[in-house]
mmCIF file of C-alpha atoms in Angstrom:
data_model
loop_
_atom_site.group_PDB
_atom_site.id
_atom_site.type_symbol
_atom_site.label_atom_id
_atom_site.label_comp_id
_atom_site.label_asym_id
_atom_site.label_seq_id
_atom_site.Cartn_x
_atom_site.Cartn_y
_atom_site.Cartn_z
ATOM 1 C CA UNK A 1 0.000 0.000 0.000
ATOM 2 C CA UNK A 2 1.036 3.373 -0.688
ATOM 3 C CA UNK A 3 2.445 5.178 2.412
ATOM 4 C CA UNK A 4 2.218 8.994 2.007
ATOM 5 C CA UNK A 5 3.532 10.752 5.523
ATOM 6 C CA UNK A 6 3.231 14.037 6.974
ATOM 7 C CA UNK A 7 5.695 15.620 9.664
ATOM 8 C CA UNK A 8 2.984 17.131 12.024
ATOM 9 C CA UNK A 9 -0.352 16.060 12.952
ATOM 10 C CA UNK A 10 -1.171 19.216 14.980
ATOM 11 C CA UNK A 11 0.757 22.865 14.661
ATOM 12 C CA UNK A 12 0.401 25.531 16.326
ATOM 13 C CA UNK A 13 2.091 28.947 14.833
ATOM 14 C CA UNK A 14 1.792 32.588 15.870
ATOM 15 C CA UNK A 15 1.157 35.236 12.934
ATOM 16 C CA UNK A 16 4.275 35.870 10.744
ATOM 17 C CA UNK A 17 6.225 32.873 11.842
ATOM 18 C CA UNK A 18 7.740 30.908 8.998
ATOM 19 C CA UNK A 19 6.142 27.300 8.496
ATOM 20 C CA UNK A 20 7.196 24.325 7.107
ATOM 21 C CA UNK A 21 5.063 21.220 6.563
ATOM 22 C CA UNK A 22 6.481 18.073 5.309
ATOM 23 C CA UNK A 23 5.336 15.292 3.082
ATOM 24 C CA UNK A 24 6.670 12.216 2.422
ATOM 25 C CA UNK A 25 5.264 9.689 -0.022
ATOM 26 C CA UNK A 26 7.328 5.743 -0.193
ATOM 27 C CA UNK A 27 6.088 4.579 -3.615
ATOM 28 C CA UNK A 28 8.462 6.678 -6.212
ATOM 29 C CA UNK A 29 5.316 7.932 -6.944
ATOM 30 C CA UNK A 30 6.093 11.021 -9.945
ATOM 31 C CA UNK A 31 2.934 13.616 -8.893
ATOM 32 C CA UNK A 32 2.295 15.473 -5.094
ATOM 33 C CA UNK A 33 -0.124 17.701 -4.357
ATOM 34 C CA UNK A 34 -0.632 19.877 -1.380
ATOM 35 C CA UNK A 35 -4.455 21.003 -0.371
ATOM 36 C CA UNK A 36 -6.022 22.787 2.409
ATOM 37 C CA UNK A 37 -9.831 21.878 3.605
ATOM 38 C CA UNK A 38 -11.928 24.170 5.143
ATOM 39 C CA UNK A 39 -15.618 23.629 6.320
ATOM 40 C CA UNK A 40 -18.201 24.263 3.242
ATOM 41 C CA UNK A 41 -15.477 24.433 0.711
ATOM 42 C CA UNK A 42 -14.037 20.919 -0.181
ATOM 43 C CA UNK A 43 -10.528 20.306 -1.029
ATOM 44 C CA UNK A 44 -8.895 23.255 -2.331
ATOM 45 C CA UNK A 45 -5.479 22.433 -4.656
ATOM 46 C CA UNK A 46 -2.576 24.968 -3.114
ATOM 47 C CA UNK A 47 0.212 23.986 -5.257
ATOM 48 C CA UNK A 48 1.331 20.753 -7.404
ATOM 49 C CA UNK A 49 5.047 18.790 -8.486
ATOM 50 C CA UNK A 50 5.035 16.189 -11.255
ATOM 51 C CA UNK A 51 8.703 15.710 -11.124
ATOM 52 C CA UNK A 52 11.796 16.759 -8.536
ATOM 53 C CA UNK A 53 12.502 20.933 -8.500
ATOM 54 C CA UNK A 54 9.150 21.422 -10.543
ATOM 55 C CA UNK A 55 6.172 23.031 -9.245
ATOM 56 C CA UNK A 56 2.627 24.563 -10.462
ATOM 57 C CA UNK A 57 0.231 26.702 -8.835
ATOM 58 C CA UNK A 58 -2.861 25.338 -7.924
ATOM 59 C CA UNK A 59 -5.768 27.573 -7.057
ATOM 60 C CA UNK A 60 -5.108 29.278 -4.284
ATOM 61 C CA UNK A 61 -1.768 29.331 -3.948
ATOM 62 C CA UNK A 62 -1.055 32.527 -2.912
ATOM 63 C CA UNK A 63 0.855 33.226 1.143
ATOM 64 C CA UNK A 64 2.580 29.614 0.595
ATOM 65 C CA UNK A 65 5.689 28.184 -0.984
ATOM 66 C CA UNK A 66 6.808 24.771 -2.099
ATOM 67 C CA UNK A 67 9.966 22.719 -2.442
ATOM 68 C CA UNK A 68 10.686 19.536 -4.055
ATOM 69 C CA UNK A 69 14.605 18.318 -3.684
ATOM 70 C CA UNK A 70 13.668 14.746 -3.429
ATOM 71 C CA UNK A 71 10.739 12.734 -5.300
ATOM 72 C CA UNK A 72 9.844 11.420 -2.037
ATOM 73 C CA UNK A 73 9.468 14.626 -0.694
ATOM 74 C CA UNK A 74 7.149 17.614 -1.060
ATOM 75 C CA UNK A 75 7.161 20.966 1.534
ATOM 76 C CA UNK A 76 4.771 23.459 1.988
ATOM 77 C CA UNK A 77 5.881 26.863 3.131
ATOM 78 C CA UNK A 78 3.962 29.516 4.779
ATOM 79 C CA UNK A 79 6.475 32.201 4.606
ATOM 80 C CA UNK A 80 4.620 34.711 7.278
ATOM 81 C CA UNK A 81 1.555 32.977 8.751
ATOM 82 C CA UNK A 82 -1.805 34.800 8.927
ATOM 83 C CA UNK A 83 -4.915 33.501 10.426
ATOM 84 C CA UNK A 84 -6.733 33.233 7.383
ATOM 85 C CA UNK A 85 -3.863 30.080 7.160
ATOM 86 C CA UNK A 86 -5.893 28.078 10.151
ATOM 87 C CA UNK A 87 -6.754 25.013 8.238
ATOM 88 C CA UNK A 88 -6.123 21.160 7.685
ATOM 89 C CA UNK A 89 -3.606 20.600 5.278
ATOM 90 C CA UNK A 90 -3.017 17.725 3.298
ATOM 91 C CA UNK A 91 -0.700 16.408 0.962
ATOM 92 C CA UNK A 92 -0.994 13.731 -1.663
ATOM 93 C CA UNK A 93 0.496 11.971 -4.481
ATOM 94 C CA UNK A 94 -0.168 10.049 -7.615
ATOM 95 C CA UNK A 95 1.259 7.617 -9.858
ATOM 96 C CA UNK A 96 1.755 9.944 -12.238
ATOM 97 C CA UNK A 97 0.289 12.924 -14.307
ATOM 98 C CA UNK A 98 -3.296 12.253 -15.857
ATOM 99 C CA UNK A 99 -5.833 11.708 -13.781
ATOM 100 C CA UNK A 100 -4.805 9.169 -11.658
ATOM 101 C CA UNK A 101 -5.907 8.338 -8.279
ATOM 102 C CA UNK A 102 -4.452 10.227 -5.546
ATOM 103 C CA UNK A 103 -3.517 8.910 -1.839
ATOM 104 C CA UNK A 104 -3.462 10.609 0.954
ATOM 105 C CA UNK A 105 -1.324 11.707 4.327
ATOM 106 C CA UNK A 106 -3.180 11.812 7.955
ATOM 107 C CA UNK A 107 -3.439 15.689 7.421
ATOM 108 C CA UNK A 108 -1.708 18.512 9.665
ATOM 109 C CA UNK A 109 -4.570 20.847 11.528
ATOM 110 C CA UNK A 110 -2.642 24.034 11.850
ATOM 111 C CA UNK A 111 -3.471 26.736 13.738
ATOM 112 C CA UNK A 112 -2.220 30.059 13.306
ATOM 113 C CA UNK A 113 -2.791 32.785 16.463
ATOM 114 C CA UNK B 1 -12.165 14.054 16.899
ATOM 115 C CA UNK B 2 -11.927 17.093 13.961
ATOM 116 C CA UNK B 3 -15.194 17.461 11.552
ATOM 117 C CA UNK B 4 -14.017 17.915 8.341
ATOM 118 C CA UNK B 5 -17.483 20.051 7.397
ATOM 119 C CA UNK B 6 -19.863 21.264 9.691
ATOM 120 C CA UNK B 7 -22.950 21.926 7.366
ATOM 121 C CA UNK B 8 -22.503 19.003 5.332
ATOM 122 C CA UNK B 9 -25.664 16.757 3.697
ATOM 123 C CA UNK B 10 -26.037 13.956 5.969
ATOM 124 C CA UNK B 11 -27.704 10.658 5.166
ATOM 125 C CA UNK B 12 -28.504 8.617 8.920
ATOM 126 C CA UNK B 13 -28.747 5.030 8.559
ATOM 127 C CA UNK B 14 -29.559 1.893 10.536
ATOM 128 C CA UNK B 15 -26.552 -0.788 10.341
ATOM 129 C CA UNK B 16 -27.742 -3.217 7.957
ATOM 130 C CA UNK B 17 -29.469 -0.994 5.310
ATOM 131 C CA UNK B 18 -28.153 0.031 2.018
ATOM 132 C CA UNK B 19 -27.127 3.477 1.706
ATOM 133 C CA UNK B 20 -26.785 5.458 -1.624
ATOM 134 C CA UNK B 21 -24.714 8.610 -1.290
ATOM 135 C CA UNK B 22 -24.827 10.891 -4.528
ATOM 136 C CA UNK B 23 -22.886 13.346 -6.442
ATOM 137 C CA UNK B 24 -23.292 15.883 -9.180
ATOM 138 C CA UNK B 25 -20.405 17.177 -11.062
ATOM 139 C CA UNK B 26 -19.446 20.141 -13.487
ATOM 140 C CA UNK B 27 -17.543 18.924 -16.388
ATOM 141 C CA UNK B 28 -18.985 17.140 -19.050
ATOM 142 C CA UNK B 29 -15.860 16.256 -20.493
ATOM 143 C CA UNK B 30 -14.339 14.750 -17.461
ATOM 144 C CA UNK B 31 -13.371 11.361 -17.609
ATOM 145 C CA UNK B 32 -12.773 9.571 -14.410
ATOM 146 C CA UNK B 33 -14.546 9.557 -11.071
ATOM 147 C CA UNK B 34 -13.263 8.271 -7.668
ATOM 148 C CA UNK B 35 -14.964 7.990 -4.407
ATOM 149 C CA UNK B 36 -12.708 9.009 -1.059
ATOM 150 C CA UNK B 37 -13.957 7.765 2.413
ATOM 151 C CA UNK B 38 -12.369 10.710 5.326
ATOM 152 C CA UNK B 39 -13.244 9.197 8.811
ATOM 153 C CA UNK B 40 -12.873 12.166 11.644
ATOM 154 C CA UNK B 41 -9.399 13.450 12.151
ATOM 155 C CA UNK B 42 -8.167 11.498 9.114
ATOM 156 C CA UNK B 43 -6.623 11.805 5.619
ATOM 157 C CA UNK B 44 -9.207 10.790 2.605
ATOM 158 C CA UNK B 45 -9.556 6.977 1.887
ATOM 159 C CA UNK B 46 -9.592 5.912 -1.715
ATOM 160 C CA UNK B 47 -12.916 3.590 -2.341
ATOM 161 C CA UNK B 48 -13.223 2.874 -5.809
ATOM 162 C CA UNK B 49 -12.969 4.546 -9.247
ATOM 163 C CA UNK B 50 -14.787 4.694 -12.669
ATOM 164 C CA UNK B 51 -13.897 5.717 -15.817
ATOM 165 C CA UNK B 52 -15.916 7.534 -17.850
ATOM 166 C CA UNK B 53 -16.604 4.731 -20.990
ATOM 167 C CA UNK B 54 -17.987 2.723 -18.232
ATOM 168 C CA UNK B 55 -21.827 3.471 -15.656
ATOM 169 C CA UNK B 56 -21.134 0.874 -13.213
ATOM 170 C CA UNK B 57 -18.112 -0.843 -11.251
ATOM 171 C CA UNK B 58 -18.636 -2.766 -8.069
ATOM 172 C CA UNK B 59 -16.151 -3.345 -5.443
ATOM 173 C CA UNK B 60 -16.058 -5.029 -1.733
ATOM 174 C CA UNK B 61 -19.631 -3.845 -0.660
ATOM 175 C CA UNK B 62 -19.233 -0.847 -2.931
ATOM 176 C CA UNK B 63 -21.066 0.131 -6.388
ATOM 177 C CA UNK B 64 -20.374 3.351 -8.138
ATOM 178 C CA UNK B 65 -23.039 4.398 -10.736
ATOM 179 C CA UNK B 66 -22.166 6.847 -13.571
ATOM 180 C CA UNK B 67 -25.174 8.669 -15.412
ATOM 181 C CA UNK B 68 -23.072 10.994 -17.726
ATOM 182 C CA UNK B 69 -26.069 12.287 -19.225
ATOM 183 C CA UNK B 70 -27.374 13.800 -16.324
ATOM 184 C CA UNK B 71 -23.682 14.357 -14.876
ATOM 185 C CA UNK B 72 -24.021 12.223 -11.688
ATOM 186 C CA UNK B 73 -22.122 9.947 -9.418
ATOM 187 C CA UNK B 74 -23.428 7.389 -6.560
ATOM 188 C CA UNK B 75 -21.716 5.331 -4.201
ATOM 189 C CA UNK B 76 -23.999 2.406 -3.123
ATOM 190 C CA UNK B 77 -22.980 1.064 0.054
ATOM 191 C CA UNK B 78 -24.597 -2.503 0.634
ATOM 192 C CA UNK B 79 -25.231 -3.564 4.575
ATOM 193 C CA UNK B 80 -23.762 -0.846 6.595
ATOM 194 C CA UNK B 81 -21.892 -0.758 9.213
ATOM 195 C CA UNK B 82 -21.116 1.368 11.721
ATOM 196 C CA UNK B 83 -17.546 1.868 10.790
ATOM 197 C CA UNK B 84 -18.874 3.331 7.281
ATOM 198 C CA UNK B 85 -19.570 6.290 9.204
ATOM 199 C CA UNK B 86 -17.296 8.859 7.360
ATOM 200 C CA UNK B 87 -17.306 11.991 5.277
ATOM 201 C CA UNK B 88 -17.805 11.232 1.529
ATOM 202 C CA UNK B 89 -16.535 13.102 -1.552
ATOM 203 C CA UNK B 90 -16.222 12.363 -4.740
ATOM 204 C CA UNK B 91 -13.624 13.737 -7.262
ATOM 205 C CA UNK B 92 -13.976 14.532 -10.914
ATOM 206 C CA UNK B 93 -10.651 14.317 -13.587
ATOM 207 C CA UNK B 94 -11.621 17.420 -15.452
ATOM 208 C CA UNK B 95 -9.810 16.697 -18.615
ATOM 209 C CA UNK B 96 -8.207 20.132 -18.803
ATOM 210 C CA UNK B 97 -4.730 21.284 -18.370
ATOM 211 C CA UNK B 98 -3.108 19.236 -16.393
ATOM 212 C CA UNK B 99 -6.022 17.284 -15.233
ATOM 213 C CA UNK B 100 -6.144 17.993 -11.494
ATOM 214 C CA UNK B 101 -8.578 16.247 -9.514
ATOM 215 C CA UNK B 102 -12.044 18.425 -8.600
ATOM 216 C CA UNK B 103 -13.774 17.090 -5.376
ATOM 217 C CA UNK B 104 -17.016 17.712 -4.047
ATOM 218 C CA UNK B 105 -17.643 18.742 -0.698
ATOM 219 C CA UNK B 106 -18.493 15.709 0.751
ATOM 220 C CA UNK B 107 -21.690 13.970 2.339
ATOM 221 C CA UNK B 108 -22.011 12.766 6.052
ATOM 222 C CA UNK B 109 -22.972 9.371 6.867
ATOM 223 C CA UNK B 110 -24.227 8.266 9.669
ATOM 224 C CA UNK B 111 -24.896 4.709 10.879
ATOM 225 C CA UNK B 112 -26.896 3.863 14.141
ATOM 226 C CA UNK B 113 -26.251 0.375 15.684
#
C-alpha cells in the first residue's frame, strides 16, 4: 500500500512565523499535491510537483511556498503565517500525471494565532 | 475528533441498510470519477474509481453508478456498518490542463447500531 507521511499532525504557529510542513510519499510515486480543507469548501489544490525541483500553482496558492529536492518529498511553506492560514492541510500523491488516483497523508490541523 | 465540514448533507442510517450517497459534477468532459472515504481526524480513503466509458463498477460492498447524461455519481454502500460512518466526496478528472482532480464537498454518513 502506498504510504504517504506528513511531519505534524497538529501545529500551532503565531502570525508571521515561517512554516514548514512536510510530506513524504514511499512509492516513487512522480505527482504530489498539497491542499487545504476548510468547512463548506471541499478540497482546495494549493500547489502541485510532477517531477523533482518542478512546481505549479494550484488555485489558491497565494501566502505559501513549495519545495521539491527529493521525489519522495514535497514541503509546503507559509512564509509569514496569517490567520486566514488556520486550516487542515493535506498532501498527496499520484502515480503519475493524468488523472490518476491520488492517496493521501493523515493531514496537519494548523493553527495560526 | 476534527469534523471535516460542519454543514454538510447527511444521510442517517440503521446498520444493515443500504445506503446510496450521490454526487453531481461540473464537467462534461471529465473522464474519471473516484470515491474518497475521510473518517474524523483522518486523511481521505480511496474507495473505488470509474472511468468515464464505463456506468457501473462494483467493489467489496461498494457500487459506483455513472449517469453521464445527467452528470451524476453514486456510491452504493450494501449492509452498513457502523464503521462506514465517514465523510464522503467524490472527485472529478476534469480533462483540462493538467487534469487535477475536482472534489465535491463531501456527504455525512451516519450509521446507528
Amino acid at each position: 500500500d502506498v504510504k504517504v507521511t506528513q511531519s505534524s499532525r497538529y501545529l500551532v504557529k503565531r502570525t508571521g512565523e515561517k512554516v514548514f510542513l512536510e510530506c513524504v510519499q514511499d512509492m516513487d510515486h512522480e505527482n504530489m499535491f498539497w491542499y487545504r480543507q476548510d468547512p463548506g469548501l471541499g478540497l482546495r489544490l494549493i500547489y502541485f510537483s510532477y517531477d523533482v525541483k518542478m512546481k505549479e500553482k494550484g488555485d489558491i496558492p497565494e501566502g505559501y511556498s513549495v519545495s521539491r529536492e527529493k521525489k519522495e518529498r514535497f514541503s509546503l511553506i507559509l512564509e509569514s503565517a496569517s490567520t486566514n492560514q488556520t486550516s487542515m492541510y493535506l498532501c498527496a500523491s499520484s502515480l503519475r500525471t493524468g488523472g490518476e488516483k491520488q492517496f493521501f497523508g493523515p493531514g496537519t490541523r494548523l493553527t495560526v494565532l | 475528533g476534527e469534523s471535516v465540514g460542519l454543514h454538510l448533507p447527511t444521510l442517517s442510517v440503521q446498520e444493515g441498510d443500504n445506503s446510496i450517497i450521490n454526487c453531481a459534477y461540473s464537467n462534461s468532459a471529465s473522464d474519471y470519477f473516484i470515491w474518497y472515504k475521510q473518517e474524523s481526524g483522518k486523511g481521505p480513503q480511496f474507495i473505488i474509481d470509474i472511468r468515464s466509458n464505463m456506468d457501473k463498477r462494483q467493489g467489496q460492498r461498494v457500487t459506483v453508478l455513472l449517469n453521464k447524461t445527467v452528470k451524476h455519481l453514486s456510491l452504493q454502500i450494501a449492509a452498513t456498518q457502523p464503521g462506514d460512518s465517514a465523510v464522503y466526496f467524490c472527485a472529478e478528472n476534469t480533462n483540462t490542463g493538467f487534469q487535477k482532480l475536482v472534489f465535491g464537498t463531501g456527504t455525512r454518513l451516519l450509521v446507528s447500531p
